[in-house]
Coordinates of C-alpha atoms in Angstrom, one line a residue:
X132 CA 0.0 0.0 0.0
X133 CA 1.1 3.6 -0.5
X134 CA 0.1 7.1 0.1
X135 CA -3.4 8.7 0.2
X136 CA -4.2 12.1 -1.1
X137 CA -5.8 14.9 1.0
X138 CA -9.2 13.9 -0.4
X139 CA -9.0 10.2 0.5
X140 CA -7.6 8.6 -2.7
X141 CA -5.5 5.6 -1.8
X142 CA -2.5 4.6 -3.9
X143 CA -1.4 1.0 -4.4
X144 CA 2.3 0.2 -5.2
X145 CA 2.0 -3.5 -6.0
X146 CA 3.9 -4.5 -3.0
X147 CA 2.9 -6.0 0.4
X148 CA 3.4 -4.4 3.7
X149 CA 2.3 -5.2 7.2
X150 CA 0.8 -1.7 7.6
X151 CA -0.3 0.7 4.9
X152 CA 1.1 4.2 5.1
X153 CA -1.6 6.8 4.8
X154 CA -1.2 10.5 5.3
X155 CA -3.3 13.6 4.8
X156 CA -1.0 16.6 4.3
X157 CA -2.1 20.0 5.7
X158 CA -4.2 22.0 3.3
X159 CA -1.5 24.6 2.7
X160 CA 1.2 22.0 2.1
X161 CA -0.9 19.8 -0.2
X162 CA -2.4 22.6 -2.2
X163 CA 0.3 25.2 -2.1
X164 CA 3.6 23.2 -2.3
X165 CA 5.8 24.8 -4.9
X166 CA 9.3 23.7 -4.0
X167 CA 11.7 23.3 -6.9
X168 CA 13.1 20.1 -8.3
X169 CA 16.3 20.4 -6.2
X170 CA 14.3 19.9 -3.0
X171 CA 12.7 16.7 -4.2
X172 CA 16.0 15.4 -5.7
X173 CA 17.5 15.9 -2.2
X174 CA 14.7 14.0 -0.6
X175 CA 15.0 11.2 -3.1
X176 CA 18.7 10.8 -2.1
X177 CA 17.7 10.7 1.6
X178 CA 15.2 8.0 0.8
X179 CA 17.6 6.0 -1.4
X180 CA 15.3 6.4 -4.4
X181 CA 15.8 7.8 -7.9
X182 CA 14.6 11.3 -8.8
X183 CA 13.0 11.9 -12.2
X184 CA 12.4 15.5 -13.5
X185 CA 9.6 14.3 -15.8
X186 CA 7.0 11.7 -15.4
X187 CA 5.8 9.4 -18.3
X188 CA 2.3 7.9 -17.9
X189 CA 1.7 6.5 -21.4
X190 CA -0.6 4.1 -19.6
X191 CA -1.9 4.2 -16.1
X192 CA -3.8 1.9 -13.8
X193 CA -5.2 4.9 -12.0
X194 CA -8.9 5.8 -12.5
X195 CA -9.6 9.4 -13.5
X196 CA -9.5 11.7 -10.4
X197 CA -9.4 15.5 -10.4
X198 CA -8.2 15.3 -6.8
X199 CA -5.2 13.2 -7.8
X200 CA -4.3 15.7 -10.6
X201 CA -4.6 18.7 -8.3
X202 CA -2.6 17.2 -5.5
X203 CA 0.2 15.8 -7.7
X204 CA 1.4 13.6 -4.8
X205 CA 1.2 10.1 -6.5
X206 CA 0.8 8.5 -9.9
X207 CA 1.4 5.0 -11.2
X208 CA 2.1 3.7 -14.7
X209 CA 1.6 0.3 -16.2
X210 CA 3.7 1.1 -19.3
X211 CA 7.0 -0.8 -19.7
X212 CA 6.6 -2.5 -16.3
X213 CA 5.1 -1.3 -13.0
X214 CA 6.2 2.1 -11.7
X215 CA 5.0 4.5 -9.1
X216 CA 5.9 8.2 -8.7
X217 CA 5.7 10.0 -5.4
X218 CA 6.2 13.6 -4.3
X219 CA 7.1 13.3 -0.6
X220 CA 6.6 16.5 1.5
X221 CA 9.3 17.2 4.1
X222 CA 6.8 16.8 7.0
X223 CA 6.3 13.1 6.0
X224 CA 9.9 12.1 5.3
X225 CA 10.5 10.3 8.6
X226 CA 7.3 8.3 8.2
X227 CA 8.1 7.4 4.6
X228 CA 11.6 6.3 5.6
X229 CA 10.2 3.9 8.2
X230 CA 7.7 2.5 5.7
X231 CA 10.5 1.9 3.1
X232 CA 12.6 0.2 5.8
X233 CA 9.6 -2.2 6.4
X234 CA 8.9 -2.7 2.7
X235 CA 12.2 -3.0 0.8
X236 CA 10.5 -4.7 -2.1
X237 CA 8.9 -1.3 -2.9
X238 CA 12.1 0.4 -3.8
X239 CA 12.6 -0.9 -7.4
X240 CA 9.1 0.4 -8.3
X241 CA 9.3 3.8 -6.7
X242 CA 10.6 7.1 -8.2
X243 CA 10.5 10.6 -6.7
X244 CA 9.2 13.5 -8.8
X245 CA 8.0 17.0 -8.1
X246 CA 4.2 17.6 -7.7
X247 CA 4.4 19.8 -10.8
X248 CA 5.8 16.9 -12.9
X249 CA 3.2 14.5 -11.6
X250 CA 0.4 16.9 -12.2
X251 CA 1.6 17.6 -15.8
X252 CA 1.7 13.8 -16.5
X253 CA -1.7 13.1 -15.1
X254 CA -3.2 16.1 -17.0
X255 CA -1.7 14.9 -20.3
X256 CA -3.0 11.4 -19.6
X257 CA -6.5 12.6 -19.1
X258 CA -6.5 15.6 -21.5
X259 CA -9.3 14.2 -23.7
X260 CA -11.6 13.8 -20.7
X261 CA -10.7 17.3 -19.4
X262 CA -11.3 18.8 -22.8
X263 CA -14.7 17.1 -23.2
X264 CA -15.7 18.4 -19.7
X265 CA -14.5 21.9 -20.5
X266 CA -16.5 22.1 -23.8
X267 CA -19.6 20.4 -22.6
X268 CA -19.9 21.2 -18.9
X269 CA -22.1 24.3 -18.9
X270 CA -24.1 23.2 -21.9
X271 CA -24.8 19.9 -20.2
X272 CA -25.5 21.3 -16.8
X273 CA -27.4 24.5 -17.7
X274 CA -28.3 24.2 -21.5
X275 CA -30.5 27.3 -21.5
X276 CA -27.5 29.4 -20.2
X277 CA -25.1 28.2 -22.8
X278 CA -24.2 30.0 -26.1
X279 CA -23.5 26.7 -27.8
X280 CA -26.9 27.2 -29.4
X281 CA -27.0 30.9 -30.3
X282 CA -30.8 31.2 -30.5
X283 CA -33.7 29.0 -29.9
X284 CA -36.4 28.3 -32.5
X285 CA -38.7 30.6 -30.8
X286 CA -36.2 33.4 -30.7
X287 CA -35.4 32.8 -34.4
X288 CA -39.0 33.1 -35.3
X289 CA -39.5 36.2 -33.2
X290 CA -36.6 38.1 -34.8
X291 CA -37.6 36.9 -38.3
X292 CA -41.0 38.5 -37.7
X293 CA -39.5 41.7 -36.3
X294 CA -37.2 42.0 -39.3
X295 CA -40.0 41.3 -41.8
X296 CA -42.2 44.0 -40.1
X297 CA -39.3 46.5 -40.3
X298 CA -38.8 45.8 -44.0
X299 CA -42.5 46.3 -44.6
X300 CA -42.5 49.5 -42.5
X301 CA -39.5 50.8 -44.3
X302 CA -41.2 50.3 -47.7
X303 CA -44.6 51.7 -46.7
X304 CA -44.1 54.1 -43.8
X305 CA -40.4 55.0 -43.6
X306 CA -41.1 58.2 -41.6
X307 CA -43.0 56.2 -38.9
X308 CA -40.2 53.6 -38.7
X309 CA -37.6 56.4 -38.4
X310 CA -39.5 58.0 -35.6
X311 CA -39.9 54.7 -33.7
X312 CA -36.2 53.9 -34.0
X313 CA -35.3 57.3 -32.8
X314 CA -37.6 57.1 -29.8
X315 CA -36.3 53.6 -28.8
X316 CA -32.7 55.0 -29.1
X317 CA -33.7 58.1 -27.1
X318 CA -34.8 56.0 -24.1
X319 CA -31.6 54.1 -23.9
X320 CA -29.4 57.1 -24.6
X321 CA -31.0 59.0 -21.8
X322 CA -30.7 56.1 -19.4
X323 CA -27.0 55.6 -20.0
X324 CA -26.2 59.3 -19.9
X325 CA -28.0 59.6 -16.6
X326 CA -26.1 56.6 -15.2
X327 CA -22.8 58.2 -16.3
X328 CA -23.7 61.6 -14.7
X329 CA -24.6 59.8 -11.4
X330 CA -21.3 57.8 -11.6
X331 CA -19.4 61.1 -12.1
X332 CA -21.0 62.6 -9.1
X333 CA -19.9 59.7 -6.9
X334 CA -16.3 60.1 -8.0
X335 CA -16.3 63.7 -6.8
X336 CA -17.0 62.5 -3.2
X337 CA -14.6 59.5 -3.3
X338 CA -11.4 59.5 -1.3
X339 CA -8.1 59.7 -3.3
X340 CA -6.6 56.4 -4.2
X341 CA -4.1 55.0 -1.8
X342 CA -2.2 51.8 -1.2
X343 CA -4.2 49.4 1.1
X344 CA -2.8 49.4 4.6
X345 CA -0.9 46.2 5.4
X346 CA -2.5 46.2 8.9
X347 CA -5.9 45.6 7.2
X348 CA -4.7 42.5 5.4
X349 CA -4.3 38.9 6.6
X350 CA -0.8 37.8 7.8
X351 CA 1.0 35.4 5.4
X352 CA 0.4 32.3 7.5
X353 CA -3.3 32.8 7.2
X354 CA -3.5 33.4 3.5
X355 CA -5.2 30.7 1.3
X356 CA -3.9 29.3 -1.9
X357 CA -4.6 31.7 -4.8
X358 CA -4.9 30.4 -8.4
X359 CA -3.9 32.8 -11.3
X360 CA -5.0 31.7 -14.8
X361 CA -3.3 33.3 -17.8
X362 CA -4.5 32.2 -21.3
X363 CA -2.0 32.8 -24.1
X364 CA -2.2 32.3 -27.8
X365 CA 0.5 33.4 -30.3
X366 CA 2.1 35.6 -27.6
X367 CA 5.6 34.1 -27.2
X368 CA 7.0 37.6 -27.5
X369 CA 5.2 38.7 -24.3
X370 CA 6.1 35.8 -22.1
X371 CA 9.2 37.2 -20.4
X372 CA 7.5 40.5 -19.5
X373 CA 4.4 38.5 -18.3
X374 CA 6.3 36.2 -16.1
X375 CA 8.2 39.1 -14.5
X376 CA 4.9 40.9 -13.8
X377 CA 3.4 37.8 -12.2
X378 CA 6.5 37.1 -10.3
X379 CA 6.1 40.5 -8.7
X380 CA 2.8 39.6 -7.1
X381 CA 2.8 40.0 -3.4
X382 CA 1.6 36.6 -2.2
X383 CA 3.5 33.8 -0.5
X384 CA 5.0 31.5 -3.1
X385 CA 3.9 28.3 -1.3
X386 CA 0.3 29.5 -1.6
X387 CA 0.5 30.7 -5.2
X388 CA -0.8 28.5 -8.1
X389 CA 0.0 30.3 -11.4
X390 CA -1.1 28.4 -14.5
X391 CA -0.1 29.6 -18.0
X392 CA -2.6 28.2 -20.5
X393 CA -1.2 27.6 -23.9
X394 CA -2.8 26.0 -27.0
X395 CA -1.3 22.8 -28.3
X396 CA -1.4 24.3 -31.9
X397 CA 0.9 27.1 -30.7
X398 CA 4.3 25.4 -30.2
X399 CA 6.2 28.7 -30.2
X400 CA 4.4 30.0 -27.1
X401 CA 4.5 26.5 -25.5
X402 CA 8.3 26.5 -25.8
X403 CA 8.6 30.1 -24.6
X404 CA 6.5 29.6 -21.4
X405 CA 8.2 26.3 -20.7
X406 CA 11.6 27.9 -20.8
X407 CA 10.5 31.0 -18.8
X408 CA 9.0 29.1 -15.8
X409 CA 11.6 26.3 -15.6
X410 CA 13.0 27.6 -12.3
X411 CA 9.8 29.0 -10.9
X412 CA 7.9 26.3 -9.0
X413 CA 4.8 28.5 -8.4
X414 CA 4.3 28.5 -12.2
X415 CA 2.8 25.6 -14.2
X416 CA 2.3 25.3 -18.0
X417 CA -1.0 23.8 -19.0
X418 CA -1.3 22.8 -22.6
X419 CA -4.9 23.0 -23.9
X420 CA -5.5 20.3 -26.5
X421 CA -7.1 21.1 -29.8
X422 CA -10.9 20.6 -30.0
X423 CA -14.1 22.6 -29.6
X424 CA -14.1 26.3 -30.1
X425 CA -10.6 27.9 -29.8
X426 CA -11.6 30.6 -27.4
X427 CA -10.2 32.1 -24.2
X428 CA -13.1 30.8 -22.1
X429 CA -12.5 27.3 -23.3
X430 CA -9.0 27.4 -22.0
X431 CA -10.2 28.8 -18.7
X432 CA -12.8 26.1 -18.5
X433 CA -10.1 23.5 -19.1
X434 CA -8.0 24.8 -16.3
X435 CA -10.7 25.5 -13.7
X436 CA -11.1 21.9 -12.4
X437 CA -7.3 21.8 -11.9
X438 CA -7.2 25.0 -9.9
X439 CA -5.9 24.4 -6.4
X440 CA -6.7 27.8 -5.0
X441 CA -9.6 28.9 -2.8
X442 CA -9.7 32.1 -5.0
X443 CA -9.1 32.3 -8.8
X444 CA -8.2 35.3 -10.9
X445 CA -7.6 35.8 -14.6
X446 CA -4.9 37.9 -16.3
X447 CA -4.2 38.4 -20.0
X448 CA -0.7 38.1 -21.6
X449 CA -0.2 41.9 -21.8
X450 CA -1.3 42.6 -18.2
X451 CA 0.8 44.2 -15.5
X452 CA -1.2 43.9 -12.3
X453 CA -0.3 46.1 -9.3
X454 CA 1.7 43.7 -7.1
X455 CA -0.7 44.0 -4.1
X456 CA -3.8 43.4 -6.1
X457 CA -4.3 39.8 -4.8
X458 CA -4.0 41.1 -1.2
X459 CA -6.6 43.8 -1.8
X460 CA -9.0 41.3 -3.4
X461 CA -8.6 38.9 -0.6
X462 CA -9.2 41.6 2.0
X463 CA -12.4 42.5 0.3
X464 CA -13.6 38.9 0.2
X465 CA -12.7 38.5 3.9
X466 CA -14.7 41.5 4.9
X467 CA -17.7 40.6 2.6
X468 CA -20.6 38.3 2.9
X469 CA -20.4 34.9 1.0
X470 CA -22.7 36.2 -1.7
X471 CA -19.9 38.4 -3.0
X472 CA -18.5 36.1 -5.6
X473 CA -16.3 38.4 -7.6
X474 CA -14.0 41.4 -7.1
X475 CA -13.3 43.3 -10.3
X476 CA -10.1 45.2 -10.3
X477 CA -9.7 48.4 -12.4
X478 CA -8.0 48.3 -15.8
X479 CA -5.9 51.2 -16.8
X480 CA -4.5 51.9 -20.3
X481 CA -0.8 52.9 -20.4
X482 CA -0.2 53.6 -24.1
X483 CA -2.7 56.4 -24.6
X484 CA 0.0 58.6 -26.1
X485 CA 0.6 56.2 -29.0
X486 CA -2.3 57.3 -31.1
X487 CA -5.9 58.5 -31.1
X488 CA -7.4 55.0 -30.8
X489 CA -5.4 54.2 -27.6
X490 CA -6.3 57.6 -26.3
X491 CA -10.0 56.9 -26.8
X492 CA -9.5 53.5 -25.2
X493 CA -7.9 55.3 -22.2
X494 CA -11.0 57.5 -21.8
X495 CA -13.4 54.6 -22.2
X496 CA -11.7 52.4 -19.7
X497 CA -11.4 55.1 -17.1
X498 CA -15.1 55.8 -17.4
X499 CA -16.1 52.2 -17.2
X500 CA -13.8 50.7 -14.5
X501 CA -13.3 53.7 -12.3
X502 CA -16.8 55.2 -12.7
X503 CA -19.6 53.1 -14.0
X504 CA -18.7 49.7 -12.5
X505 CA -18.3 51.0 -8.9
X506 CA -21.7 52.6 -9.3
X507 CA -23.3 49.4 -10.5
X508 CA -21.7 47.4 -7.7
X509 CA -22.9 49.9 -5.1
X510 CA -26.4 49.7 -6.5
X511 CA -26.2 45.8 -6.5
X512 CA -26.7 45.6 -10.2
X513 CA -25.1 43.0 -12.5
X514 CA -21.6 43.9 -13.5
X515 CA -20.4 43.4 -17.1
X516 CA -17.0 42.1 -15.9
X517 CA -13.8 42.9 -17.6
X518 CA -12.1 39.9 -19.3
X519 CA -9.2 40.2 -17.0
X520 CA -8.3 41.0 -13.3
X521 CA -11.6 39.6 -12.0
X522 CA -11.1 37.7 -8.8
X523 CA -13.5 34.9 -7.9
X524 CA -14.4 32.7 -5.0
X525 CA -13.8 29.3 -6.7
X526 CA -16.8 27.7 -5.0
X527 CA -19.1 30.3 -6.4
X528 CA -17.5 30.2 -9.9
X529 CA -18.0 26.4 -10.0
X530 CA -21.6 26.7 -8.7
X531 CA -22.6 28.8 -11.7
X532 CA -20.9 26.6 -14.2
X533 CA -17.7 28.6 -14.8
X534 CA -17.0 30.2 -18.2
X535 CA -19.0 29.5 -21.3
X536 CA -16.5 28.2 -23.9
X537 CA -18.9 29.3 -26.7
X538 CA -19.3 32.9 -25.7
X539 CA -16.8 35.2 -27.2
X540 CA -17.4 37.9 -24.5
X541 CA -17.4 35.5 -21.6
X542 CA -16.9 38.2 -19.0
X543 CA -20.2 39.9 -19.7
X544 CA -22.0 36.6 -19.7
X545 CA -20.4 35.5 -16.4
X546 CA -21.2 38.7 -14.6
X547 CA -24.9 38.3 -15.5
X548 CA -25.0 34.6 -14.7
X549 CA -23.5 35.3 -11.2
X550 CA -26.3 37.8 -10.6
X551 CA -29.0 35.3 -11.7
X552 CA -27.6 32.7 -9.2
X553 CA -27.8 35.2 -6.4
X554 CA -24.2 36.4 -6.3
X555 CA -22.8 39.9 -6.3
X556 CA -19.7 41.5 -7.8
X557 CA -17.8 44.4 -6.3
X558 CA -14.9 46.5 -7.4
X559 CA -11.3 47.1 -6.2
X560 CA -9.0 50.1 -6.6
X561 CA -5.6 48.6 -7.4
X562 CA -5.3 48.5 -11.2
X563 CA -4.0 46.2 -13.8
X564 CA -2.1 48.1 -16.5
X565 CA -2.3 47.1 -20.1
X566 CA -2.0 48.5 -23.6
X567 CA -4.8 49.2 -26.0
X568 CA -4.6 48.2 -29.7
X569 CA -2.8 50.8 -31.7
X570 CA -3.9 49.8 -35.3
X571 CA -7.4 50.2 -36.6
X572 CA -7.7 46.6 -37.8
X573 CA -6.8 45.1 -34.4
X574 CA -9.1 47.5 -32.6
X575 CA -12.0 46.8 -35.0
X576 CA -11.7 43.0 -34.8
X577 CA -11.6 43.2 -31.0
X578 CA -14.6 45.5 -30.8
X579 CA -16.5 43.3 -33.2
X580 CA -15.9 40.3 -31.0
X581 CA -17.0 42.2 -27.9
X582 CA -20.3 43.2 -29.6
X583 CA -20.9 39.7 -30.9
X584 CA -20.4 38.3 -27.4
X585 CA -22.8 40.9 -26.0
X586 CA -25.3 39.8 -28.6
X587 CA -24.7 36.1 -27.6
X588 CA -25.2 37.0 -23.9
X589 CA -28.4 39.0 -24.6
X590 CA -29.9 36.1 -26.6
X591 CA -28.9 33.5 -24.0
X592 CA -30.3 35.4 -21.0
X593 CA -33.6 36.4 -22.7
X594 CA -34.6 32.9 -23.6
X595 CA -36.8 32.7 -20.5
X596 CA -37.8 36.4 -19.8
X597 CA -40.0 35.7 -16.9
X598 CA -37.4 33.6 -15.2
X599 CA -34.8 36.3 -15.8
X600 CA -37.1 38.9 -14.2
X601 CA -37.7 36.6 -11.2
X602 CA -34.0 35.9 -10.7
X603 CA -32.6 39.4 -11.2
X604 CA -35.4 41.4 -9.5
X605 CA -36.4 44.9 -10.4
X606 CA -33.0 46.5 -9.7
X607 CA -31.0 43.8 -11.4
X608 CA -33.3 43.9 -14.4
X609 CA -32.9 47.7 -14.7
X610 CA -29.1 47.2 -14.8
X611 CA -29.4 44.5 -17.4
X612 CA -31.6 46.7 -19.6
X613 CA -29.4 49.8 -19.2
X614 CA -26.0 48.0 -19.8
X615 CA -26.7 44.7 -21.4
X616 CA -29.4 46.0 -23.8
X617 CA -28.6 49.7 -23.9
X618 CA -25.0 49.5 -25.1
X619 CA -26.1 47.3 -28.0
X620 CA -29.2 49.4 -28.9
X621 CA -27.4 52.8 -28.7
X622 CA -24.5 51.5 -30.9
X623 CA -26.9 50.3 -33.5
X624 CA -29.1 53.5 -33.4
X625 CA -26.3 56.0 -33.2
X626 CA -25.7 56.2 -37.0
X627 CA -29.4 56.8 -37.4
X628 CA -29.2 59.7 -34.9
X629 CA -26.3 61.2 -36.8
X630 CA -27.9 60.7 -40.2
X631 CA -31.3 62.3 -39.3
X632 CA -29.6 65.3 -37.6
X633 CA -27.4 65.8 -40.6
X634 CA -30.3 65.5 -43.0
X635 CA -32.4 67.9 -41.0
X636 CA -29.5 70.4 -40.8
X637 CA -28.9 70.4 -44.5
X638 CA -32.4 70.2 -45.8
X639 CA -35.1 69.9 -43.1
X640 CA -38.1 70.3 -45.5
X641 CA -37.0 67.3 -47.6
X642 CA -36.9 65.1 -44.6
X643 CA -39.7 66.3 -42.3
X644 CA -41.7 68.7 -44.2
X645 CA -42.5 72.2 -43.1
X646 CA -44.2 73.0 -39.7
X647 CA -44.1 69.5 -38.3
X648 CA -44.0 69.9 -34.5
X649 CA -43.6 66.2 -34.0
X650 CA -40.6 66.0 -36.2
X651 CA -39.1 69.0 -34.5
X652 CA -39.6 67.4 -31.1
X653 CA -37.9 64.2 -32.3
X654 CA -34.9 66.2 -33.6
X655 CA -34.8 68.1 -30.4
X656 CA -34.7 64.9 -28.3
X657 CA -32.0 63.5 -30.5
X658 CA -29.8 66.6 -30.3
X659 CA -30.3 66.7 -26.5
X660 CA -29.4 63.0 -26.1
X661 CA -26.3 63.4 -28.2
X662 CA -25.0 66.4 -26.4
X663 CA -25.9 64.9 -23.0
X664 CA -24.1 61.6 -24.0
X665 CA -20.9 63.4 -25.0
X666 CA -20.9 65.6 -21.9
X667 CA -21.7 62.7 -19.6
X668 CA -18.8 60.6 -21.0
X669 CA -16.4 63.5 -20.9
X670 CA -17.2 64.5 -17.3
X671 CA -17.1 60.9 -16.1
X672 CA -13.9 59.9 -17.8
X673 CA -12.2 63.2 -16.8
X674 CA -13.0 62.7 -13.1
X675 CA -12.0 59.1 -13.3
X676 CA -8.7 59.9 -14.9
X677 CA -8.0 62.7 -12.5
X678 CA -8.5 60.3 -9.5
X679 CA -5.5 58.3 -10.9
X680 CA -3.5 61.4 -11.5
X681 CA -4.0 61.5 -15.2
X682 CA -5.5 64.1 -17.6
X683 CA -6.7 63.5 -21.2
X684 CA -6.2 66.4 -23.6
X685 CA -9.3 68.4 -24.5
X686 CA -9.0 67.5 -28.2
X687 CA -9.6 63.8 -27.3
X688 CA -13.2 64.6 -26.3
X689 CA -13.8 66.2 -29.7
X690 CA -13.1 62.8 -31.2
X691 CA -15.9 61.0 -29.3
X692 CA -18.5 61.4 -32.2
X693 CA -16.1 59.7 -34.6
X694 CA -15.1 57.0 -32.1
X695 CA -18.7 56.2 -31.4
X696 CA -19.4 55.9 -35.1
X697 CA -16.6 53.4 -35.5
X698 CA -18.1 51.5 -32.6
X699 CA -21.4 51.4 -34.4
X700 CA -19.7 50.0 -37.5
X701 CA -18.3 47.2 -35.3
X702 CA -21.7 46.5 -33.9
X703 CA -23.2 46.1 -37.3
X704 CA -20.4 43.8 -38.4
X705 CA -20.9 41.8 -35.2
X706 CA -24.6 41.3 -36.1
X707 CA -23.6 39.7 -39.3
X708 CA -20.9 37.6 -37.7
X709 CA -23.5 36.5 -35.1
X710 CA -25.5 34.9 -38.0
X711 CA -22.6 33.5 -40.0
X712 CA -19.8 32.5 -37.5
X713 CA -21.1 33.1 -34.0
X714 CA -18.3 31.3 -32.1
X715 CA -15.3 32.6 -34.1
X716 CA -12.7 34.2 -31.8
X717 CA -10.9 37.1 -33.5
X718 CA -7.6 37.2 -31.7
X719 CA -6.3 40.6 -30.7
X720 CA -2.5 40.8 -31.3
X721 CA -0.5 42.5 -28.6
X722 CA 2.8 44.2 -29.0
X723 CA 5.5 44.6 -26.3
X724 CA 4.8 47.2 -23.7
X725 CA 5.9 50.7 -24.7
X726 CA 5.4 53.1 -21.9
X727 CA 4.2 56.7 -22.3

């Protein structure tokens, strides 16, 4: 008999012994052990066993066990003769030595390896099973909350009828259709502008940003294991900077579980991350096999069952998180009720000086992450999470089904799904710094993907409208309508606003006729909403930037009308992609960081 894992899995070593040796390592040791190969090689010498840096499990007599993979303490192979691999912790060395002395026949079959090597071998062995679970878990458990099927038959019929009626109206009563579109847009424009003005008012009364006090944070010996998931695809050039940023995180290394998720079809990045983390035991490379949609949420879903941490966070390859961000998130969780499932850290753009698109991105992110999201969190409304720097209680993340591998804006979907399950998301101050796309093509592809994912999210969560209302409540539903629906509608209607105002300004009689008070009222509402929208965005972003010690040049706000028009073009492109290739993930290329 051999060792047992912390979750009761007993290993057998094909030898006999008077007494089996069973042990349950302490939680911090079993889950957070990140000693390097040298430590286990030294223990192998003390035990009189061979040390192997890599474990080969071409075949295994072990049944599939997530607990065994996460622990990485034992594995056995039936390939080329019987062999067992163990990762002995220091606290059990004396006990293991006594067991070996009583069972000398076990020595030829035993090898010592690191937990990381054992986990890698078990993960590779069971990769097909893990992939199938990653792709099918949410769709199998909550089929009506999965974007695997973009729209139900009922939704398809409903939108076909709506489209047909709009075509008929455009042919027979174009003026009436134009008025209706303008009025619908006016409601959402007004609602979002009001929300931004309220958010700007809250920033005025907020305290200046400051480093969290160490006295308000838990001591190191009481900190849990924290898992950091980082999906990468075709980003070998960013690996060294990424590893340096993650290596700077202020968290005990024995309680840090950093997993770099790389695609099997990207050997260049696989080689780069393997080389970069060779001497960093807190890091592990997880190769995601080919299959299913090649999306970021699929990689995250593949990794989630293997996460060893009580808390899980996600970073992107270009991210540079503030080193104490994990500490702040943990302190917020510790001071919050269990229904707080997510802490969203702020995202700050660093390359705003590299062009007008990064500058507009800087304004947009400041308004969203330092203005709008804190207001939504305070109002207990669903948060459209950022795709990075969101920190989760793992138990809550697993309870709602994790990420949807078929949703290309998985963050917005997950934020709404958390709310439907009764969880809340809050915000944190310490930011993650990243760079915005500089070129138009990269920006346009990224924005198209975001709009397509918001469309997927909207279709998924409106399949059962009455259930949605019951689960979100009045306040949550208002947040969903303003953000989840409003951002889509305003982006689609915005060109109509611009076109009608331009036509009325150049030739009002041709468009509306003379003396039409109704037409004048519509134009007045449109003009008011546009001006209010620009002012609300400018005030909110300016105050949010000032809170972080930044100022955007005045000329940047004059570019908002053009920027919003480009966003509308991306929204229309996303609508077509939603019909033709709904699960296609347009990868956003990232360059090396170039500071301002």
